[in-house]
PDB file of C-alpha atoms and ligand atoms in Angstrom:
ATOM      1  CA  MET Z  29      -0.142   0.018  -0.045  1.00  0.00           C
ATOM      2  CA  SER Z  30       0.937   3.483  -0.758  1.00  0.00           C
ATOM      3  CA  ALA Z  31       0.433   7.060   0.862  1.00  0.00           C
ATOM      4  CA  ALA Z  32      -0.158   8.169  -2.740  1.00  0.00           C
ATOM      5  CA  ALA Z  33      -4.041   9.168  -3.289  1.00  0.00           C
ATOM      6  CA  VAL Z  34      -3.508   8.720  -6.974  1.00  0.00           C
ATOM      7  CA  GLN Z  35      -0.670   6.867  -9.016  1.00  0.00           C
ATOM      8  CA  ILE Z  36      -1.129   6.815 -12.784  1.00  0.00           C
ATOM      9  CA  ARG Z  37       1.297   4.704 -14.822  1.00  0.00           C
ATOM     10  CA  GLU Z  38       1.879   4.927 -18.518  1.00  0.00           C
ATOM     11  CA  LEU Z  39      -2.019   6.118 -19.150  1.00  0.00           C
ATOM     12  CA  THR Z  40      -2.666   6.274 -23.024  1.00  0.00           C
ATOM     13  CA  LYS Z  41      -6.015   7.201 -24.530  1.00  0.00           C
ATOM     14  CA  THR Z  42      -6.470   6.861 -28.561  1.00  0.00           C
ATOM     15  CA  PHE Z  43      -9.615   8.030 -30.124  1.00  0.00           C
ATOM     16  CA  GLY Z  44     -10.962   6.897 -33.285  1.00  0.00           C
ATOM     17  CA  GLY Z  45      -8.497   5.090 -35.885  1.00  0.00           C
ATOM     18  CA  GLY Z  46     -11.579   2.585 -36.338  1.00  0.00           C
ATOM     19  CA  ARG Z  47     -12.807   1.790 -40.173  1.00  0.00           C
ATOM     20  CA  ARG Z  48     -15.999   3.714 -41.540  1.00  0.00           C
ATOM     21  CA  LEU Z  49     -18.283   1.648 -43.542  1.00  0.00           C
ATOM     22  CA  PHE Z  50     -17.659   4.086 -46.552  1.00  0.00           C
ATOM     23  CA  GLY Z  51     -14.509   6.079 -47.361  1.00  0.00           C
ATOM     24  CA  ALA Z  52     -11.202   6.707 -45.352  1.00  0.00           C
ATOM     25  CA  PRO Z  53     -10.319   5.397 -42.148  1.00  0.00           C
ATOM     26  CA  HIS Z  54     -11.589   7.543 -38.966  1.00  0.00           C
ATOM     27  CA  HIS Z  55      -8.488   9.637 -37.997  1.00  0.00           C
ATOM     28  CA  GLU Z  56      -6.755   8.833 -35.060  1.00  0.00           C
ATOM     29  CA  VAL Z  57      -6.575  10.956 -31.994  1.00  0.00           C
ATOM     30  CA  LYS Z  58      -3.755  10.442 -29.309  1.00  0.00           C
ATOM     31  CA  ALA Z  59      -5.568  12.451 -26.528  1.00  0.00           C
ATOM     32  CA  VAL Z  60      -3.224  11.008 -23.616  1.00  0.00           C
ATOM     33  CA  LYS Z  61       0.185   9.612 -24.393  1.00  0.00           C
ATOM     34  CA  SER Z  62       1.558   7.412 -21.864  1.00  0.00           C
ATOM     35  CA  VAL Z  63       1.191   9.692 -18.837  1.00  0.00           C
ATOM     36  CA  SER Z  64       2.441   8.832 -15.877  1.00  0.00           C
ATOM     37  CA  LEU Z  65       1.578  11.033 -12.228  1.00  0.00           C
ATOM     38  CA  ASP Z  66       1.513  10.845  -8.738  1.00  0.00           C
ATOM     39  CA  LEU Z  67      -1.301  12.751  -6.687  1.00  0.00           C
ATOM     40  CA  ALA Z  68      -0.027  12.588  -2.777  1.00  0.00           C
ATOM     41  CA  LYS Z  69      -2.446  12.752   0.011  1.00  0.00           C
ATOM     42  CA  GLY Z  70      -3.792  16.152   0.878  1.00  0.00           C
ATOM     43  CA  GLU Z  71      -2.056  17.567  -1.967  1.00  0.00           C
ATOM     44  CA  THR Z  72      -3.598  20.159  -4.825  1.00  0.00           C
ATOM     45  CA  LEU Z  73      -1.831  19.118  -7.988  1.00  0.00           C
ATOM     46  CA  ALA Z  74      -2.868  21.213 -10.968  1.00  0.00           C
ATOM     47  CA  ILE Z  75      -2.886  20.295 -14.649  1.00  0.00           C
ATOM     48  CA  VAL Z  76      -2.394  23.036 -16.947  1.00  0.00           C
ATOM     49  CA  GLY Z  77      -2.371  23.314 -20.492  1.00  0.00           C
ATOM     50  CA  GLU Z  78      -4.399  24.520 -23.394  1.00  0.00           C
ATOM     51  CA  SER Z  79      -7.647  23.314 -24.774  1.00  0.00           C
ATOM     52  CA  GLY Z  80      -7.217  19.946 -26.499  1.00  0.00           C
ATOM     53  CA  SER Z  81      -3.969  19.228 -24.749  1.00  0.00           C
ATOM     54  CA  GLY Z  82      -5.672  16.258 -23.222  1.00  0.00           C
ATOM     55  CA  LYS Z  83      -6.672  17.308 -19.500  1.00  0.00           C
ATOM     56  CA  SER Z  84     -10.238  16.133 -19.650  1.00  0.00           C
ATOM     57  CA  THR Z  85      -9.453  12.807 -21.273  1.00  0.00           C
ATOM     58  CA  LEU Z  86      -6.978  12.308 -18.343  1.00  0.00           C
ATOM     59  CA  ALA Z  87      -9.434  13.426 -15.703  1.00  0.00           C
ATOM     60  CA  ARG Z  88     -12.559  11.240 -17.571  1.00  0.00           C
ATOM     61  CA  MET Z  89     -10.319   8.226 -17.267  1.00  0.00           C
ATOM     62  CA  LEU Z  90      -9.571   8.674 -13.752  1.00  0.00           C
ATOM     63  CA  VAL Z  91     -13.165   8.801 -12.722  1.00  0.00           C
ATOM     64  CA  GLY Z  92     -14.357   5.815 -14.935  1.00  0.00           C
ATOM     65  CA  LEU Z  93     -16.246   8.221 -17.822  1.00  0.00           C
ATOM     66  CA  GLU Z  94     -13.745   7.080 -20.262  1.00  0.00           C
ATOM     67  CA  GLU Z  95     -12.083   3.730 -20.839  1.00  0.00           C
ATOM     68  CA  PRO Z  96      -8.021   4.166 -21.240  1.00  0.00           C
ATOM     69  CA  THR Z  97      -6.366   2.409 -24.460  1.00  0.00           C
ATOM     70  CA  SER Z  98      -3.466   1.125 -22.132  1.00  0.00           C
ATOM     71  CA  GLY Z  99      -1.573   1.848 -18.748  1.00  0.00           C
ATOM     72  CA  SER Z 100      -2.932   1.842 -14.958  1.00  0.00           C
ATOM     73  CA  MET Z 101      -4.264   3.981 -12.343  1.00  0.00           C
ATOM     74  CA  LEU Z 102      -4.154   3.258  -8.454  1.00  0.00           C
ATOM     75  CA  ILE Z 103      -6.714   5.003  -6.385  1.00  0.00           C
ATOM     76  CA  ALA Z 104      -5.459   4.697  -2.853  1.00  0.00           C
ATOM     77  CA  GLY Z 105      -3.264   1.951  -3.458  1.00  0.00           C
ATOM     78  CA  GLN Z 106      -6.127  -0.227  -5.439  1.00  0.00           C
ATOM     79  CA  ASP Z 107      -6.536  -0.852  -8.970  1.00  0.00           C
ATOM     80  CA  SER Z 108      -9.182   1.767 -10.235  1.00  0.00           C
ATOM     81  CA  THR Z 109     -10.654  -0.589 -12.747  1.00  0.00           C
ATOM     82  CA  ALA Z 110     -11.016  -3.323 -10.134  1.00  0.00           C
ATOM     83  CA  LEU Z 111     -12.364  -0.879  -7.794  1.00  0.00           C
ATOM     84  CA  ARG Z 112     -15.170   0.140 -10.340  1.00  0.00           C
ATOM     85  CA  ARG Z 113     -16.035  -3.381 -11.062  1.00  0.00           C
ATOM     86  CA  SER Z 114     -16.412  -3.953  -7.242  1.00  0.00           C
ATOM     87  CA  GLY Z 115     -19.381  -1.073  -7.576  1.00  0.00           C
ATOM     88  CA  PRO Z 116     -20.168   2.432  -7.321  1.00  0.00           C
ATOM     89  CA  LYS Z 117     -19.901   2.295  -3.520  1.00  0.00           C
ATOM     90  CA  ALA Z 118     -16.165   1.381  -3.453  1.00  0.00           C
ATOM     91  CA  PHE Z 119     -15.594   3.325  -6.405  1.00  0.00           C
ATOM     92  CA  GLY Z 120     -17.654   6.726  -5.631  1.00  0.00           C
ATOM     93  CA  LYS Z 121     -16.771   6.829  -2.295  1.00  0.00           C
ATOM     94  CA  ARG Z 122     -12.662   7.297  -3.123  1.00  0.00           C
ATOM     95  CA  ILE Z 123     -13.240   9.832  -5.984  1.00  0.00           C
ATOM     96  CA  GLN Z 124     -15.534  12.102  -7.302  1.00  0.00           C
ATOM     97  CA  TYR Z 125     -15.766  14.372 -10.263  1.00  0.00           C
ATOM     98  CA  VAL Z 126     -16.601  18.223 -10.506  1.00  0.00           C
ATOM     99  CA  PHE Z 127     -17.745  19.594 -13.959  1.00  0.00           C
ATOM    100  CA  GLN Z 128     -16.598  22.833 -15.476  1.00  0.00           C
ATOM    101  CA  ASP Z 129     -20.236  23.748 -16.328  1.00  0.00           C
ATOM    102  CA  PRO Z 130     -22.009  23.857 -12.862  1.00  0.00           C
ATOM    103  CA  VAL Z 131     -25.695  24.160 -13.978  1.00  0.00           C
ATOM    104  CA  ALA Z 132     -25.534  21.664 -16.749  1.00  0.00           C
ATOM    105  CA  SER Z 133     -23.997  19.162 -14.564  1.00  0.00           C
ATOM    106  CA  LEU Z 134     -27.118  19.397 -12.102  1.00  0.00           C
ATOM    107  CA  ASN Z 135     -30.378  17.304 -13.196  1.00  0.00           C
ATOM    108  CA  PRO Z 136     -32.719  20.276 -13.788  1.00  0.00           C
ATOM    109  CA  ARG Z 137     -35.848  18.363 -13.062  1.00  0.00           C
ATOM    110  CA  LYS Z 138     -34.708  17.617  -9.548  1.00  0.00           C
ATOM    111  CA  THR Z 139     -34.509  19.617  -6.318  1.00  0.00           C
ATOM    112  CA  ILE Z 140     -31.153  20.064  -4.613  1.00  0.00           C
ATOM    113  CA  ARG Z 141     -32.532  17.928  -1.969  1.00  0.00           C
ATOM    114  CA  ASP Z 142     -32.816  14.893  -4.496  1.00  0.00           C
ATOM    115  CA  ILE Z 143     -29.412  15.914  -6.025  1.00  0.00           C
ATOM    116  CA  LEU Z 144     -27.957  15.603  -2.784  1.00  0.00           C
ATOM    117  CA  ALA Z 145     -29.987  12.744  -1.501  1.00  0.00           C
ATOM    118  CA  THR Z 146     -28.789  10.336  -4.251  1.00  0.00           C
ATOM    119  CA  PRO Z 147     -25.082  10.038  -3.465  1.00  0.00           C
ATOM    120  CA  MET Z 148     -25.657   9.762   0.295  1.00  0.00           C
ATOM    121  CA  ALA Z 149     -28.283   7.040  -0.450  1.00  0.00           C
ATOM    122  CA  LEU Z 150     -26.458   5.111  -2.829  1.00  0.00           C
ATOM    123  CA  LEU Z 151     -23.064   5.497  -1.703  1.00  0.00           C
ATOM    124  CA  CYS Z 152     -23.244   5.976   1.784  1.00  0.00           C
ATOM    125  CA  GLY Z 153     -26.377   4.024   2.694  1.00  0.00           C
ATOM    126  CA  TYR Z 154     -27.572   6.877   4.673  1.00  0.00           C
ATOM    127  CA  GLU Z 155     -31.455   7.403   5.629  1.00  0.00           C
ATOM    128  CA  GLU Z 156     -33.452   9.817   7.387  1.00  0.00           C
ATOM    129  CA  PRO Z 157     -32.877  11.528   9.557  1.00  0.00           C
ATOM    130  CA  ARG Z 158     -28.981  11.360   9.213  1.00  0.00           C
ATOM    131  CA  ARG Z 159     -29.448  12.474   5.552  1.00  0.00           C
ATOM    132  CA  ARG Z 160     -31.418  15.527   6.527  1.00  0.00           C
ATOM    133  CA  LEU Z 161     -28.651  16.382   9.087  1.00  0.00           C
ATOM    134  CA  ARG Z 162     -25.726  15.752   6.790  1.00  0.00           C
ATOM    135  CA  MET Z 163     -27.402  18.066   3.901  1.00  0.00           C
ATOM    136  CA  LYS Z 164     -27.489  20.976   6.435  1.00  0.00           C
ATOM    137  CA  GLU Z 165     -23.788  20.138   7.077  1.00  0.00           C
ATOM    138  CA  LEU Z 166     -22.934  20.011   3.537  1.00  0.00           C
ATOM    139  CA  LEU Z 167     -24.630  23.525   2.586  1.00  0.00           C
ATOM    140  CA  ASP Z 168     -23.288  25.041   5.471  1.00  0.00           C
ATOM    141  CA  ALA Z 169     -19.738  23.873   4.575  1.00  0.00           C
ATOM    142  CA  VAL Z 170     -20.288  25.333   0.745  1.00  0.00           C
ATOM    143  CA  GLN Z 171     -21.845  28.485   2.483  1.00  0.00           C
ATOM    144  CA  MET Z 172     -25.673  28.140   0.893  1.00  0.00           C
ATOM    145  CA  PRO Z 173     -28.679  28.610   2.894  1.00  0.00           C
ATOM    146  CA  GLU Z 174     -30.976  26.015   3.892  1.00  0.00           C
ATOM    147  CA  ASP Z 175     -33.820  26.846   1.571  1.00  0.00           C
ATOM    148  CA  THR Z 176     -31.682  25.632  -1.392  1.00  0.00           C
ATOM    149  CA  LEU Z 177     -32.774  22.233  -0.791  1.00  0.00           C
ATOM    150  CA  ASP Z 178     -36.527  22.845  -2.362  1.00  0.00           C
ATOM    151  CA  ARG Z 179     -35.284  24.705  -5.207  1.00  0.00           C
ATOM    152  CA  TYR Z 180     -34.236  23.733  -8.767  1.00  0.00           C
ATOM    153  CA  PRO Z 181     -30.733  24.026 -10.511  1.00  0.00           C
ATOM    154  CA  HIS Z 182     -31.898  26.755 -12.752  1.00  0.00           C
ATOM    155  CA  GLU Z 183     -32.895  28.936  -9.961  1.00  0.00           C
ATOM    156  CA  PHE Z 184     -29.078  29.407  -9.201  1.00  0.00           C
ATOM    157  CA  SER Z 185     -25.989  31.420 -10.707  1.00  0.00           C
ATOM    158  CA  GLY Z 186     -22.937  29.865 -11.808  1.00  0.00           C
ATOM    159  CA  GLY Z 187     -21.320  30.241  -8.833  1.00  0.00           C
ATOM    160  CA  GLN Z 188     -23.993  29.048  -6.570  1.00  0.00           C
ATOM    161  CA  ALA Z 189     -24.505  26.075  -8.762  1.00  0.00           C
ATOM    162  CA  GLN Z 190     -21.028  25.260  -8.616  1.00  0.00           C
ATOM    163  CA  ARG Z 191     -21.478  25.328  -4.646  1.00  0.00           C
ATOM    164  CA  ILE Z 192     -24.011  22.722  -4.827  1.00  0.00           C
ATOM    165  CA  ALA Z 193     -22.167  20.678  -7.573  1.00  0.00           C
ATOM    166  CA  ILE Z 194     -19.139  20.541  -4.775  1.00  0.00           C
ATOM    167  CA  ALA Z 195     -21.574  19.713  -2.016  1.00  0.00           C
ATOM    168  CA  ARG Z 196     -22.713  16.772  -4.230  1.00  0.00           C
ATOM    169  CA  ALA Z 197     -19.134  15.536  -4.829  1.00  0.00           C
ATOM    170  CA  LEU Z 198     -18.589  15.900  -1.085  1.00  0.00           C
ATOM    171  CA  ALA Z 199     -22.002  14.326  -0.057  1.00  0.00           C
ATOM    172  CA  ALA Z 200     -19.999  10.851  -1.474  1.00  0.00           C
ATOM    173  CA  GLU Z 201     -17.406  11.406   1.503  1.00  0.00           C
ATOM    174  CA  ALA Z 202     -14.856  10.915  -1.044  1.00  0.00           C
ATOM    175  CA  GLU Z 203     -11.383  11.916  -0.369  1.00  0.00           C
ATOM    176  CA  ILE Z 204     -10.176  12.811  -3.871  1.00  0.00           C
ATOM    177  CA  LEU Z 205     -11.760  15.333  -5.981  1.00  0.00           C
ATOM    178  CA  VAL Z 206     -11.308  15.676  -9.720  1.00  0.00           C
ATOM    179  CA  LEU Z 207     -11.964  19.352 -10.587  1.00  0.00           C
ATOM    180  CA  ASP Z 208     -12.136  20.109 -14.354  1.00  0.00           C
ATOM    181  CA  GLU Z 209     -11.803  23.763 -15.005  1.00  0.00           C
ATOM    182  CA  PRO Z 210     -14.358  24.314 -12.062  1.00  0.00           C
ATOM    183  CA  VAL Z 211     -14.325  27.891 -11.964  1.00  0.00           C
ATOM    184  CA  SER Z 212     -13.568  28.365 -16.075  1.00  0.00           C
ATOM    185  CA  ALA Z 213     -17.309  29.389 -16.547  1.00  0.00           C
ATOM    186  CA  LEU Z 214     -17.651  31.637 -13.538  1.00  0.00           C
ATOM    187  CA  ASP Z 215     -17.150  35.713 -13.457  1.00  0.00           C
ATOM    188  CA  VAL Z 216     -13.531  36.449 -12.121  1.00  0.00           C
ATOM    189  CA  SER Z 217     -14.801  37.662  -9.029  1.00  0.00           C
ATOM    190  CA  VAL Z 218     -16.781  34.847  -8.244  1.00  0.00           C
ATOM    191  CA  GLN Z 219     -14.075  32.496  -9.518  1.00  0.00           C
ATOM    192  CA  ALA Z 220     -11.756  34.066  -6.450  1.00  0.00           C
ATOM    193  CA  GLN Z 221     -14.546  33.042  -3.918  1.00  0.00           C
ATOM    194  CA  VAL Z 222     -14.987  29.525  -5.185  1.00  0.00           C
ATOM    195  CA  LEU Z 223     -11.216  28.895  -4.941  1.00  0.00           C
ATOM    196  CA  LEU Z 224     -11.251  30.213  -1.571  1.00  0.00           C
ATOM    197  CA  LEU Z 225     -14.010  27.692  -0.707  1.00  0.00           C
ATOM    198  CA  LEU Z 226     -12.194  24.829  -2.233  1.00  0.00           C
ATOM    199  CA  ARG Z 227      -9.193  25.861   0.025  1.00  0.00           C
ATOM    200  CA  ASP Z 228     -11.417  25.648   3.196  1.00  0.00           C
ATOM    201  CA  LEU Z 229     -13.123  22.252   2.393  1.00  0.00           C
ATOM    202  CA  LYS Z 230      -9.689  20.896   1.551  1.00  0.00           C
ATOM    203  CA  THR Z 231      -8.309  21.453   5.160  1.00  0.00           C
ATOM    204  CA  ARG Z 232     -11.958  20.782   6.708  1.00  0.00           C
ATOM    205  CA  PHE Z 233     -12.677  17.282   4.869  1.00  0.00           C
ATOM    206  CA  ASP Z 234      -8.836  16.554   4.437  1.00  0.00           C
ATOM    207  CA  LEU Z 235      -9.118  16.062   0.631  1.00  0.00           C
ATOM    208  CA  SER Z 236      -6.708  15.831  -2.396  1.00  0.00           C
ATOM    209  CA  TYR Z 237      -7.514  17.608  -5.494  1.00  0.00           C
ATOM    210  CA  LEU Z 238      -6.384  17.040  -9.131  1.00  0.00           C
ATOM    211  CA  PHE Z 239      -7.234  20.441 -10.191  1.00  0.00           C
ATOM    212  CA  ILE Z 240      -7.406  21.068 -14.146  1.00  0.00           C
ATOM    213  CA  SER Z 241      -7.166  24.451 -15.767  1.00  0.00           C
ATOM    214  CA  HIS Z 242      -6.142  26.322 -18.615  1.00  0.00           C
ATOM    215  CA  ASP Z 243      -5.918  29.518 -16.593  1.00  0.00           C
ATOM    216  CA  LEU Z 244      -2.121  30.005 -15.038  1.00  0.00           C
ATOM    217  CA  ALA Z 245      -3.459  32.690 -12.420  1.00  0.00           C
ATOM    218  CA  VAL Z 246      -6.166  30.236 -11.159  1.00  0.00           C
ATOM    219  CA  VAL Z 247      -3.576  27.755 -10.820  1.00  0.00           C
ATOM    220  CA  GLU Z 248      -1.433  29.865  -8.999  1.00  0.00           C
ATOM    221  CA  ALA Z 249      -3.847  30.593  -6.560  1.00  0.00           C
ATOM    222  CA  ILE Z 250      -4.732  27.255  -5.349  1.00  0.00           C
ATOM    223  CA  SER Z 251      -2.206  24.706  -6.282  1.00  0.00           C
ATOM    224  CA  ASP Z 252       1.027  23.151  -4.368  1.00  0.00           C
ATOM    225  CA  ARG Z 253       2.332  21.416  -7.590  1.00  0.00           C
ATOM    226  CA  VAL Z 254       1.974  21.962 -11.443  1.00  0.00           C
ATOM    227  CA  ALA Z 255       2.051  19.480 -14.085  1.00  0.00           C
ATOM    228  CA  VAL Z 256       2.272  21.101 -17.444  1.00  0.00           C
ATOM    229  CA  MET Z 257       0.344  19.132 -20.489  1.00  0.00           C
ATOM    230  CA  TYR Z 258       1.111  19.670 -23.920  1.00  0.00           C
ATOM    231  CA  PHE Z 259      -0.608  17.494 -26.670  1.00  0.00           C
ATOM    232  CA  GLY Z 260      -1.055  14.348 -24.512  1.00  0.00           C
ATOM    233  CA  GLU Z 261       2.212  14.600 -22.566  1.00  0.00           C
ATOM    234  CA  PHE Z 262       3.446  16.207 -19.483  1.00  0.00           C
ATOM    235  CA  VAL Z 263       6.567  18.374 -20.262  1.00  0.00           C
ATOM    236  CA  GLU Z 264       7.140  19.508 -16.938  1.00  0.00           C
ATOM    237  CA  THR Z 265       6.067  18.928 -13.329  1.00  0.00           C
ATOM    238  CA  ALA Z 266       7.284  21.046 -10.501  1.00  0.00           C
ATOM    239  CA  PRO Z 267       6.162  22.929  -7.204  1.00  0.00           C
ATOM    240  CA  ALA Z 268       3.917  25.891  -7.912  1.00  0.00           C
ATOM    241  CA  SER Z 269       6.370  28.452  -6.525  1.00  0.00           C
ATOM    242  CA  ARG Z 270       9.017  26.962  -8.434  1.00  0.00           C
ATOM    243  CA  LEU Z 271       7.204  26.731 -11.883  1.00  0.00           C
ATOM    244  CA  PHE Z 272       5.954  30.310 -11.919  1.00  0.00           C
ATOM    245  CA  ALA Z 273       9.189  31.741 -10.954  1.00  0.00           C
ATOM    246  CA  ASN Z 274      11.642  29.696 -12.801  1.00  0.00           C
ATOM    247  CA  PRO Z 275       9.993  28.025 -15.752  1.00  0.00           C
ATOM    248  CA  GLU Z 276      12.029  25.245 -17.277  1.00  0.00           C
ATOM    249  CA  HIS Z 277      10.469  24.105 -20.491  1.00  0.00           C
ATOM    250  CA  ALA Z 278      10.127  26.194 -23.430  1.00  0.00           C
ATOM    251  CA  TYR Z 279       6.416  25.532 -23.630  1.00  0.00           C
ATOM    252  CA  THR Z 280       5.839  26.353 -19.739  1.00  0.00           C
ATOM    253  CA  GLN Z 281       7.863  29.466 -20.269  1.00  0.00           C
ATOM    254  CA  ARG Z 282       5.668  30.700 -23.008  1.00  0.00           C
ATOM    255  CA  LEU Z 283       2.280  29.588 -21.123  1.00  0.00           C
ATOM    256  CA  VAL Z 284       3.814  31.817 -17.999  1.00  0.00           C
ATOM    257  CA  ALA Z 285       4.976  34.682 -20.362  1.00  0.00           C
ATOM    258  CA  SER Z 286       1.654  35.005 -21.549  1.00  0.00           C
ATOM    259  CA  ALA Z 287      -0.461  34.915 -18.753  1.00  0.00           C
ATOM    260  CA  PRO Z 288      -1.006  38.420 -17.735  1.00  0.00           C
ATOM    261  CA  ARG Z 289      -2.004  38.567 -14.014  1.00  0.00           C
ATOM    262  CA  ILE Z 290       1.347  36.715 -12.968  1.00  0.00           C
ATOM    263  CA  ARG Z 291       4.276  38.397 -11.600  1.00  0.00           C
ATOM    264  CA  LYS Z 292       7.293  37.703 -13.382  1.00  0.00           C
ATOM    265  CA  ALA Z 293      10.144  38.399 -11.424  1.00  0.00           C
TER     266      ALA Z 293
HETATM  267  P1  LIG C  19      -8.879  19.260 -22.782  1.00  0.00           P
HETATM  268  O1  LIG C  19      -9.525  19.042 -21.809  1.00  0.00           O
HETATM  269  O2  LIG C  19      -7.428  19.879 -22.567  1.00  0.00           O
HETATM  270  O3  LIG C  19      -9.081  20.715 -23.642  1.00  0.00           O
HETATM  271  P2  LIG C  19      -9.445  17.050 -24.401  1.00  0.00           P
HETATM  272  O4  LIG C  19      -9.029  15.991 -23.421  1.00  0.00           O
HETATM  273  O5  LIG C  19     -10.765  17.432 -24.155  1.00  0.00           O
HETATM  274  O6  LIG C  19      -8.323  18.256 -23.944  1.00  0.00           O
HETATM  275  O7  LIG C  19      -9.088  16.764 -25.546  1.00  0.00           O
HETATM  276  C1  LIG C  19      -8.009  15.856 -26.230  1.00  0.00           C
HETATM  277  C2  LIG C  19      -7.995  15.391 -27.267  1.00  0.00           C
HETATM  278  O8  LIG C  19      -8.716  14.323 -27.662  1.00  0.00           O
HETATM  279  C3  LIG C  19      -8.557  16.900 -28.604  1.00  0.00           C
HETATM  280  O9  LIG C  19      -8.080  16.625 -29.787  1.00  0.00           O
HETATM  281  C4  LIG C  19     -10.124  16.420 -28.649  1.00  0.00           C
HETATM  282  O10 LIG C  19     -10.438  16.816 -29.902  1.00  0.00           O
HETATM  283  C5  LIG C  19      -9.759  14.814 -28.337  1.00  0.00           C
HETATM  284  N1  LIG C  19     -11.072  14.164 -27.618  1.00  0.00           N
HETATM  285  C6  LIG C  19     -11.578  14.472 -26.773  1.00  0.00           C
HETATM  286  N2  LIG C  19     -12.551  13.539 -26.558  1.00  0.00           N
HETATM  287  C7  LIG C  19     -12.954  12.953 -27.672  1.00  0.00           C
HETATM  288  C8  LIG C  19     -13.876  11.915 -27.814  1.00  0.00           C
HETATM  289  N3  LIG C  19     -14.753  11.380 -27.300  1.00  0.00           N
HETATM  290  N4  LIG C  19     -13.541  11.390 -29.620  1.00  0.00           N
HETATM  291  C9  LIG C  19     -12.871  11.958 -29.927  1.00  0.00           C
HETATM  292  N5  LIG C  19     -11.765  12.642 -29.865  1.00  0.00           N
HETATM  293  C10 LIG C  19     -11.912  13.286 -28.457  1.00  0.00           C
HETATM  294 MG1  LIG C  20     -11.155  20.056 -20.929  1.00  0.00          MG
END
């Protein structure tokens, strides 16, 4: 057993490449190319890179939304495929995914109460009145009022909806959150609030974050360590302070140089 929350080894994902009935074969896209990465317990590791570099594909493989072409993933020392096969409880209680578009990620026909109740019942086996108490705790943790529960997702702003989506991820009591561009769809002022909230929740619930973003200013605000992804590969991985002060790889240097809000000493 290892202390690492996540260990990714030589993970590859290739899309397409199959034959069409007529015409040329499908174009093959190597979205993730033999990537290896460790996320330590309690760490916030950011994955940065331009759109199309393979960040979401990597994240989606990690949470089981996409099958790897090859390679392996260990979650808290256990093979993630085996963990998923052993059922939603074993898997969903370890790792949860937070999507970029908060409103779209919440079922529009369900109240927030139902949205939060599902993982509690399914993954934790909680019944009333424990569920009700836990909902109160979660709303309090994400700083939303109690009357949130009887409302529907469309009644909330993007920032509020993302708080609710984060509460849903916490409802499963998973120790690892994969956050895929969690503030990219939000206004800059709201981004800062949600980042502060995420920092607070991490300490409070002893979480580990894999934090995906194309925005270096956001990454600098939250991460301990940064992995830079470029065309499906990591070109540089370093502690955040080192990476921003002294980027080594030419691509990282370009990224840092083009990020307006980062001070370059
Ligand atoms: P990012 O999240 O960094 O923007 P993605 O992981 O979404 O990047 O995409 C990486 C590459 O894989 C892109 O070239 C994208 O077009 C391709 N891709 C992603 N998902 C699919 C899919 N389901 N089918 C085919 N190609 C895909
Ligand atoms: Mg993406």
